[in-house]
PDB file of N, CA and C in Angstrom:
ATOM      1  N   MET A   1     114.629  14.115-193.277  1.00 54.00           N
ATOM      2  CA  MET A   1     113.384  13.388-193.375  1.00 54.00           C
ATOM      3  C   MET A   1     113.693  11.893-193.288  1.00 54.00           C
ATOM      4  N   ARG A   2     112.969  11.211-192.417  1.00 73.00           N
ATOM      5  CA  ARG A   2     113.160   9.778-192.259  1.00 73.00           C
ATOM      6  C   ARG A   2     112.332   9.048-193.309  1.00 73.00           C
ATOM      7  N   THR A   3     112.979   8.369-194.229  1.00 82.00           N
ATOM      8  CA  THR A   3     112.303   7.719-195.342  1.00 82.00           C
ATOM      9  C   THR A   3     111.290   6.691-194.874  1.00 82.00           C
ATOM     10  N   HIS A   4     111.664   5.862-193.897  1.00 91.00           N
ATOM     11  CA  HIS A   4     110.739   4.838-193.409  1.00 91.00           C
ATOM     12  C   HIS A   4     109.502   5.479-192.786  1.00 91.00           C
ATOM     13  N   ALA A   5     109.695   6.530-192.003  1.00 93.00           N
ATOM     14  CA  ALA A   5     108.569   7.210-191.358  1.00 93.00           C
ATOM     15  C   ALA A   5     107.648   7.837-192.396  1.00 93.00           C
ATOM     16  N   VAL A   6     108.214   8.408-193.446  1.00 93.00           N
ATOM     17  CA  VAL A   6     107.404   9.004-194.507  1.00 93.00           C
ATOM     18  C   VAL A   6     106.592   7.916-195.202  1.00 93.00           C
ATOM     19  N   GLY A   7     107.222   6.800-195.514  1.00 94.00           N
ATOM     20  CA  GLY A   7     106.517   5.693-196.161  1.00 94.00           C
ATOM     21  C   GLY A   7     105.371   5.170-195.312  1.00 94.00           C
ATOM     22  N   THR A   8     105.610   5.041-194.027  1.00 96.00           N
ATOM     23  CA  THR A   8     104.564   4.576-193.115  1.00 96.00           C
ATOM     24  C   THR A   8     103.438   5.598-193.034  1.00 96.00           C
ATOM     25  N   ALA A   9     103.793   6.878-192.944  1.00 96.00           N
ATOM     26  CA  ALA A   9     102.786   7.938-192.880  1.00 96.00           C
ATOM     27  C   ALA A   9     101.930   7.945-194.143  1.00 96.00           C
ATOM     28  N   ILE A  10     102.546   7.745-195.294  1.00 96.00           N
ATOM     29  CA  ILE A  10     101.806   7.703-196.555  1.00 96.00           C
ATOM     30  C   ILE A  10     100.841   6.525-196.559  1.00 96.00           C
ATOM     31  N   ALA A  11     101.304   5.372-196.125  1.00 96.00           N
ATOM     32  CA  ALA A  11     100.439   4.189-196.079  1.00 96.00           C
ATOM     33  C   ALA A  11      99.240   4.423-195.162  1.00 96.00           C
ATOM     34  N   LEU A  12      99.473   5.012-194.005  1.00 96.00           N
ATOM     35  CA  LEU A  12      98.379   5.293-193.069  1.00 96.00           C
ATOM     36  C   LEU A  12      97.419   6.335-193.637  1.00 96.00           C
ATOM     37  N   TYR A  13      97.954   7.327-194.341  1.00 96.00           N
ATOM     38  CA  TYR A  13      97.117   8.356-194.951  1.00 96.00           C
ATOM     39  C   TYR A  13      96.252   7.747-196.053  1.00 96.00           C
ATOM     40  N   GLU A  14      96.850   6.894-196.877  1.00 95.00           N
ATOM     41  CA  GLU A  14      96.111   6.268-197.976  1.00 95.00           C
ATOM     42  C   GLU A  14      94.924   5.455-197.483  1.00 95.00           C
ATOM     43  N   THR A  15      95.074   4.799-196.345  1.00 94.00           N
ATOM     44  CA  THR A  15      93.983   3.977-195.813  1.00 94.00           C
ATOM     45  C   THR A  15      92.957   4.811-195.058  1.00 94.00           C
ATOM     46  N   GLY A  16      93.235   6.101-194.872  1.00 94.00           N
ATOM     47  CA  GLY A  16      92.305   6.974-194.180  1.00 94.00           C
ATOM     48  C   GLY A  16      92.420   6.915-192.672  1.00 94.00           C
ATOM     49  N   ASP A  17      93.468   6.260-192.181  1.00 94.00           N
ATOM     50  CA  ASP A  17      93.646   6.127-190.734  1.00 94.00           C
ATOM     51  C   ASP A  17      94.112   7.417-190.069  1.00 94.00           C
ATOM     52  N   ILE A  18      94.792   8.284-190.832  1.00 96.00           N
ATOM     53  CA  ILE A  18      95.280   9.541-190.274  1.00 96.00           C
ATOM     54  C   ILE A  18      95.053  10.670-191.271  1.00 96.00           C
ATOM     55  N   THR A  19      95.045  11.890-190.762  1.00 96.00           N
ATOM     56  CA  THR A  19      94.887  13.078-191.597  1.00 96.00           C
ATOM     57  C   THR A  19      96.241  13.501-192.170  1.00 96.00           C
ATOM     58  N   LEU A  20      96.211  14.473-193.041  1.00 96.00           N
ATOM     59  CA  LEU A  20      97.448  15.014-193.609  1.00 96.00           C
ATOM     60  C   LEU A  20      98.339  15.575-192.506  1.00 96.00           C
ATOM     61  N   GLU A  21      97.746  16.310-191.593  1.00 96.00           N
ATOM     62  CA  GLU A  21      98.521  16.903-190.503  1.00 96.00           C
ATOM     63  C   GLU A  21      99.129  15.829-189.609  1.00 96.00           C
ATOM     64  N   GLN A  22      98.373  14.782-189.329  1.00 96.00           N
ATOM     65  CA  GLN A  22      98.891  13.684-188.513  1.00 96.00           C
ATOM     66  C   GLN A  22     100.020  12.960-189.245  1.00 96.00           C
ATOM     67  N   ALA A  23      99.855  12.769-190.556  1.00 96.00           N
ATOM     68  CA  ALA A  23     100.893  12.112-191.348  1.00 96.00           C
ATOM     69  C   ALA A  23     102.176  12.938-191.329  1.00 96.00           C
ATOM     70  N   ALA A  24     102.035  14.250-191.479  1.00 96.00           N
ATOM     71  CA  ALA A  24     103.204  15.135-191.453  1.00 96.00           C
ATOM     72  C   ALA A  24     103.901  15.064-190.102  1.00 96.00           C
ATOM     73  N   ASN A  25     103.132  15.099-189.046  1.00 96.00           N
ATOM     74  CA  ASN A  25     103.696  15.024-187.699  1.00 96.00           C
ATOM     75  C   ASN A  25     104.426  13.700-187.506  1.00 96.00           C
ATOM     76  N   TYR A  26     103.820  12.610-187.940  1.00 96.00           N
ATOM     77  CA  TYR A  26     104.427  11.283-187.818  1.00 96.00           C
ATOM     78  C   TYR A  26     105.764  11.227-188.561  1.00 96.00           C
ATOM     79  N   ALA A  27     105.778  11.825-189.768  1.00 96.00           N
ATOM     80  CA  ALA A  27     106.977  11.785-190.605  1.00 96.00           C
ATOM     81  C   ALA A  27     108.013  12.835-190.212  1.00 96.00           C
ATOM     82  N   GLY A  28     107.618  13.783-189.366  1.00 95.00           N
ATOM     83  CA  GLY A  28     108.551  14.824-188.954  1.00 95.00           C
ATOM     84  C   GLY A  28     108.783  15.885-190.009  1.00 95.00           C
ATOM     85  N   VAL A  29     107.752  16.163-190.809  1.00 96.00           N
ATOM     86  CA  VAL A  29     107.851  17.176-191.858  1.00 96.00           C
ATOM     87  C   VAL A  29     106.657  18.121-191.733  1.00 96.00           C
ATOM     88  N   THR A  30     106.678  19.199-192.502  1.00 96.00           N
ATOM     89  CA  THR A  30     105.545  20.125-192.514  1.00 96.00           C
ATOM     90  C   THR A  30     104.400  19.509-193.318  1.00 96.00           C
ATOM     91  N   PRO A  31     103.164  19.965-193.086  1.00 96.00           N
ATOM     92  CA  PRO A  31     102.049  19.473-193.895  1.00 96.00           C
ATOM     93  C   PRO A  31     102.259  19.730-195.391  1.00 96.00           C
ATOM     94  N   GLY A  32     102.867  20.863-195.736  1.00 96.00           N
ATOM     95  CA  GLY A  32     103.142  21.150-197.144  1.00 96.00           C
ATOM     96  C   GLY A  32     104.093  20.144-197.760  1.00 96.00           C
ATOM     97  N   ARG A  33     105.139  19.819-197.026  1.00 96.00           N
ATOM     98  CA  ARG A  33     106.115  18.828-197.507  1.00 96.00           C
ATOM     99  C   ARG A  33     105.464  17.449-197.612  1.00 96.00           C
ATOM    100  N   MET A  34     104.590  17.117-196.652  1.00 97.00           N
ATOM    101  CA  MET A  34     103.897  15.833-196.694  1.00 97.00           C
ATOM    102  C   MET A  34     102.993  15.767-197.914  1.00 97.00           C
ATOM    103  N   ALA A  35     102.292  16.861-198.193  1.00 96.00           N
ATOM    104  CA  ALA A  35     101.423  16.914-199.365  1.00 96.00           C
ATOM    105  C   ALA A  35     102.236  16.717-200.642  1.00 96.00           C
ATOM    106  N   GLU A  36     103.415  17.329-200.713  1.00 96.00           N
ATOM    107  CA  GLU A  36     104.293  17.145-201.875  1.00 96.00           C
ATOM    108  C   GLU A  36     104.683  15.681-202.031  1.00 96.00           C
ATOM    109  N   SER A  37     105.023  15.034-200.929  1.00 95.00           N
ATOM    110  CA  SER A  37     105.412  13.621-200.965  1.00 95.00           C
ATOM    111  C   SER A  37     104.249  12.748-201.412  1.00 95.00           C
ATOM    112  N   LEU A  38     103.048  13.071-200.936  1.00 97.00           N
ATOM    113  CA  LEU A  38     101.863  12.306-201.338  1.00 97.00           C
ATOM    114  C   LEU A  38     101.603  12.468-202.833  1.00 97.00           C
ATOM    115  N   ARG A  39     101.623  13.715-203.308  1.00 96.00           N
ATOM    116  CA  ARG A  39     101.380  13.964-204.733  1.00 96.00           C
ATOM    117  C   ARG A  39     102.437  13.291-205.608  1.00 96.00           C
ATOM    118  N   ALA A  40     103.679  13.298-205.161  1.00 96.00           N
ATOM    119  CA  ALA A  40     104.764  12.679-205.926  1.00 96.00           C
ATOM    120  C   ALA A  40     104.539  11.180-206.093  1.00 96.00           C
ATOM    121  N   ARG A  41     103.784  10.600-205.168  1.00 95.00           N
ATOM    122  CA  ARG A  41     103.486   9.167-205.230  1.00 95.00           C
ATOM    123  C   ARG A  41     102.099   8.896-205.800  1.00 95.00           C
ATOM    124  N   GLY A  42     101.457   9.940-206.314  1.00 96.00           N
ATOM    125  CA  GLY A  42     100.149   9.782-206.942  1.00 96.00           C
ATOM    126  C   GLY A  42      98.993   9.612-205.975  1.00 96.00           C
ATOM    127  N   VAL A  43      99.185  10.043-204.731  1.00 96.00           N
ATOM    128  CA  VAL A  43      98.129   9.923-203.723  1.00 96.00           C
ATOM    129  C   VAL A  43      97.301  11.201-203.728  1.00 96.00           C
ATOM    130  N   GLU A  44      95.989  11.052-203.829  1.00 94.00           N
ATOM    131  CA  GLU A  44      95.088  12.200-203.830  1.00 94.00           C
ATOM    132  C   GLU A  44      94.988  12.782-202.423  1.00 94.00           C
ATOM    133  N   ILE A  45      95.037  14.100-202.337  1.00 95.00           N
ATOM    134  CA  ILE A  45      94.926  14.788-201.054  1.00 95.00           C
ATOM    135  C   ILE A  45      93.440  14.948-200.738  1.00 95.00           C
ATOM    136  N   ARG A  46      93.018  14.455-199.569  1.00 91.00           N
ATOM    137  CA  ARG A  46      91.621  14.561-199.149  1.00 91.00           C
ATOM    138  C   ARG A  46      91.369  15.947-198.575  1.00 91.00           C
ATOM    139  N   GLN A  47      90.176  16.463-198.819  1.00 85.00           N
ATOM    140  CA  GLN A  47      89.756  17.755-198.278  1.00 85.00           C
ATOM    141  C   GLN A  47      88.731  17.504-197.184  1.00 85.00           C
ATOM    142  N   TYR A  48      88.918  18.119-196.024  1.00 68.00           N
ATOM    143  CA  TYR A  48      88.008  17.957-194.899  1.00 68.00           C
ATOM    144  C   TYR A  48      87.331  19.276-194.573  1.00 68.00           C
ATOM    145  N   ALA A  49      86.198  19.169-193.906  1.00 54.00           N
ATOM    146  CA  ALA A  49      85.549  20.344-193.334  1.00 54.00           C
ATOM    147  C   ALA A  49      86.457  20.834-192.206  1.00 54.00           C
ATOM    148  N   GLU A  50      86.088  21.912-191.545  1.00 50.00           N
ATOM    149  CA  GLU A  50      86.925  22.421-190.457  1.00 50.00           C
ATOM    150  C   GLU A  50      87.190  21.345-189.419  1.00 50.00           C
ATOM    151  N   ARG A  51      86.174  20.571-189.113  1.00 49.00           N
ATOM    152  CA  ARG A  51      86.333  19.460-188.178  1.00 49.00           C
ATOM    153  C   ARG A  51      85.835  18.211-188.876  1.00 49.00           C
ATOM    154  N   PRO A  52      86.686  17.205-189.076  1.00 49.00           N
ATOM    155  CA  PRO A  52      86.244  15.980-189.740  1.00 49.00           C
ATOM    156  C   PRO A  52      85.057  15.366-189.003  1.00 49.00           C
ATOM    157  N   ALA A  53      84.179  14.729-189.761  1.00 48.00           N
ATOM    158  CA  ALA A  53      83.019  14.057-189.179  1.00 48.00           C
ATOM    159  C   ALA A  53      83.473  13.014-188.175  1.00 48.00           C
ATOM    160  N   ALA A  54      82.592  12.655-187.275  1.00 48.00           N
ATOM    161  CA  ALA A  54      82.931  11.673-186.237  1.00 48.00           C
ATOM    162  C   ALA A  54      83.456  10.388-186.850  1.00 48.00           C
ATOM    163  N   ALA A  55      82.901   9.992-187.975  1.00 52.00           N
ATOM    164  CA  ALA A  55      83.349   8.772-188.640  1.00 52.00           C
ATOM    165  C   ALA A  55      84.657   8.991-189.385  1.00 52.00           C
ATOM    166  N   GLY A  56      85.077  10.241-189.511  1.00 56.00           N
ATOM    167  CA  GLY A  56      86.331  10.535-190.197  1.00 56.00           C
ATOM    168  C   GLY A  56      86.209  10.542-191.706  1.00 56.00           C
ATOM    169  N   ALA A  57      84.983  10.607-192.207  1.00 54.00           N
ATOM    170  CA  ALA A  57      84.769  10.562-193.649  1.00 54.00           C
ATOM    171  C   ALA A  57      85.147  11.893-194.287  1.00 54.00           C
ATOM    172  N   PRO A  58      85.970  11.855-195.336  1.00 56.00           N
ATOM    173  CA  PRO A  58      86.328  13.096-196.029  1.00 56.00           C
ATOM    174  C   PRO A  58      85.151  13.617-196.838  1.00 56.00           C
ATOM    175  N   LEU A  59      85.116  14.909-197.067  1.00 49.00           N
ATOM    176  CA  LEU A  59      84.105  15.506-197.912  1.00 49.00           C
ATOM    177  C   LEU A  59      84.542  15.389-199.359  1.00 49.00           C
ATOM    178  N   ALA A  60      83.594  15.157-200.228  1.00 46.00           N
ATOM    179  CA  ALA A  60      83.907  15.094-201.654  1.00 46.00           C
ATOM    180  C   ALA A  60      84.081  16.518-202.170  1.00 46.00           C
ATOM    181  N   VAL A  61      85.133  16.752-202.900  1.00 44.00           N
ATOM    182  CA  VAL A  61      85.387  18.057-203.501  1.00 44.00           C
ATOM    183  C   VAL A  61      85.255  17.894-204.998  1.00 44.00           C
ATOM    184  N   ARG A  62      84.381  18.691-205.588  1.00 38.00           N
ATOM    185  CA  ARG A  62      84.145  18.562-207.037  1.00 38.00           C
ATOM    186  C   ARG A  62      84.564  19.811-207.746  1.00 38.00           C
TER     187      ARG A  62
END
């Protein structure tokens, strides 16, 4: 795992610029591993509908 790539992917995910799957692909890890890295850094995992809205807004999960 490339540490710099993971850090960049996390930063992009936090700002909402990319999805979990895109972040994992960018970092060269599985989505599960990316989710673990996000949680380890206290980043909340966003939940999306099957297809994210055109604006890319995540759905609120309660």
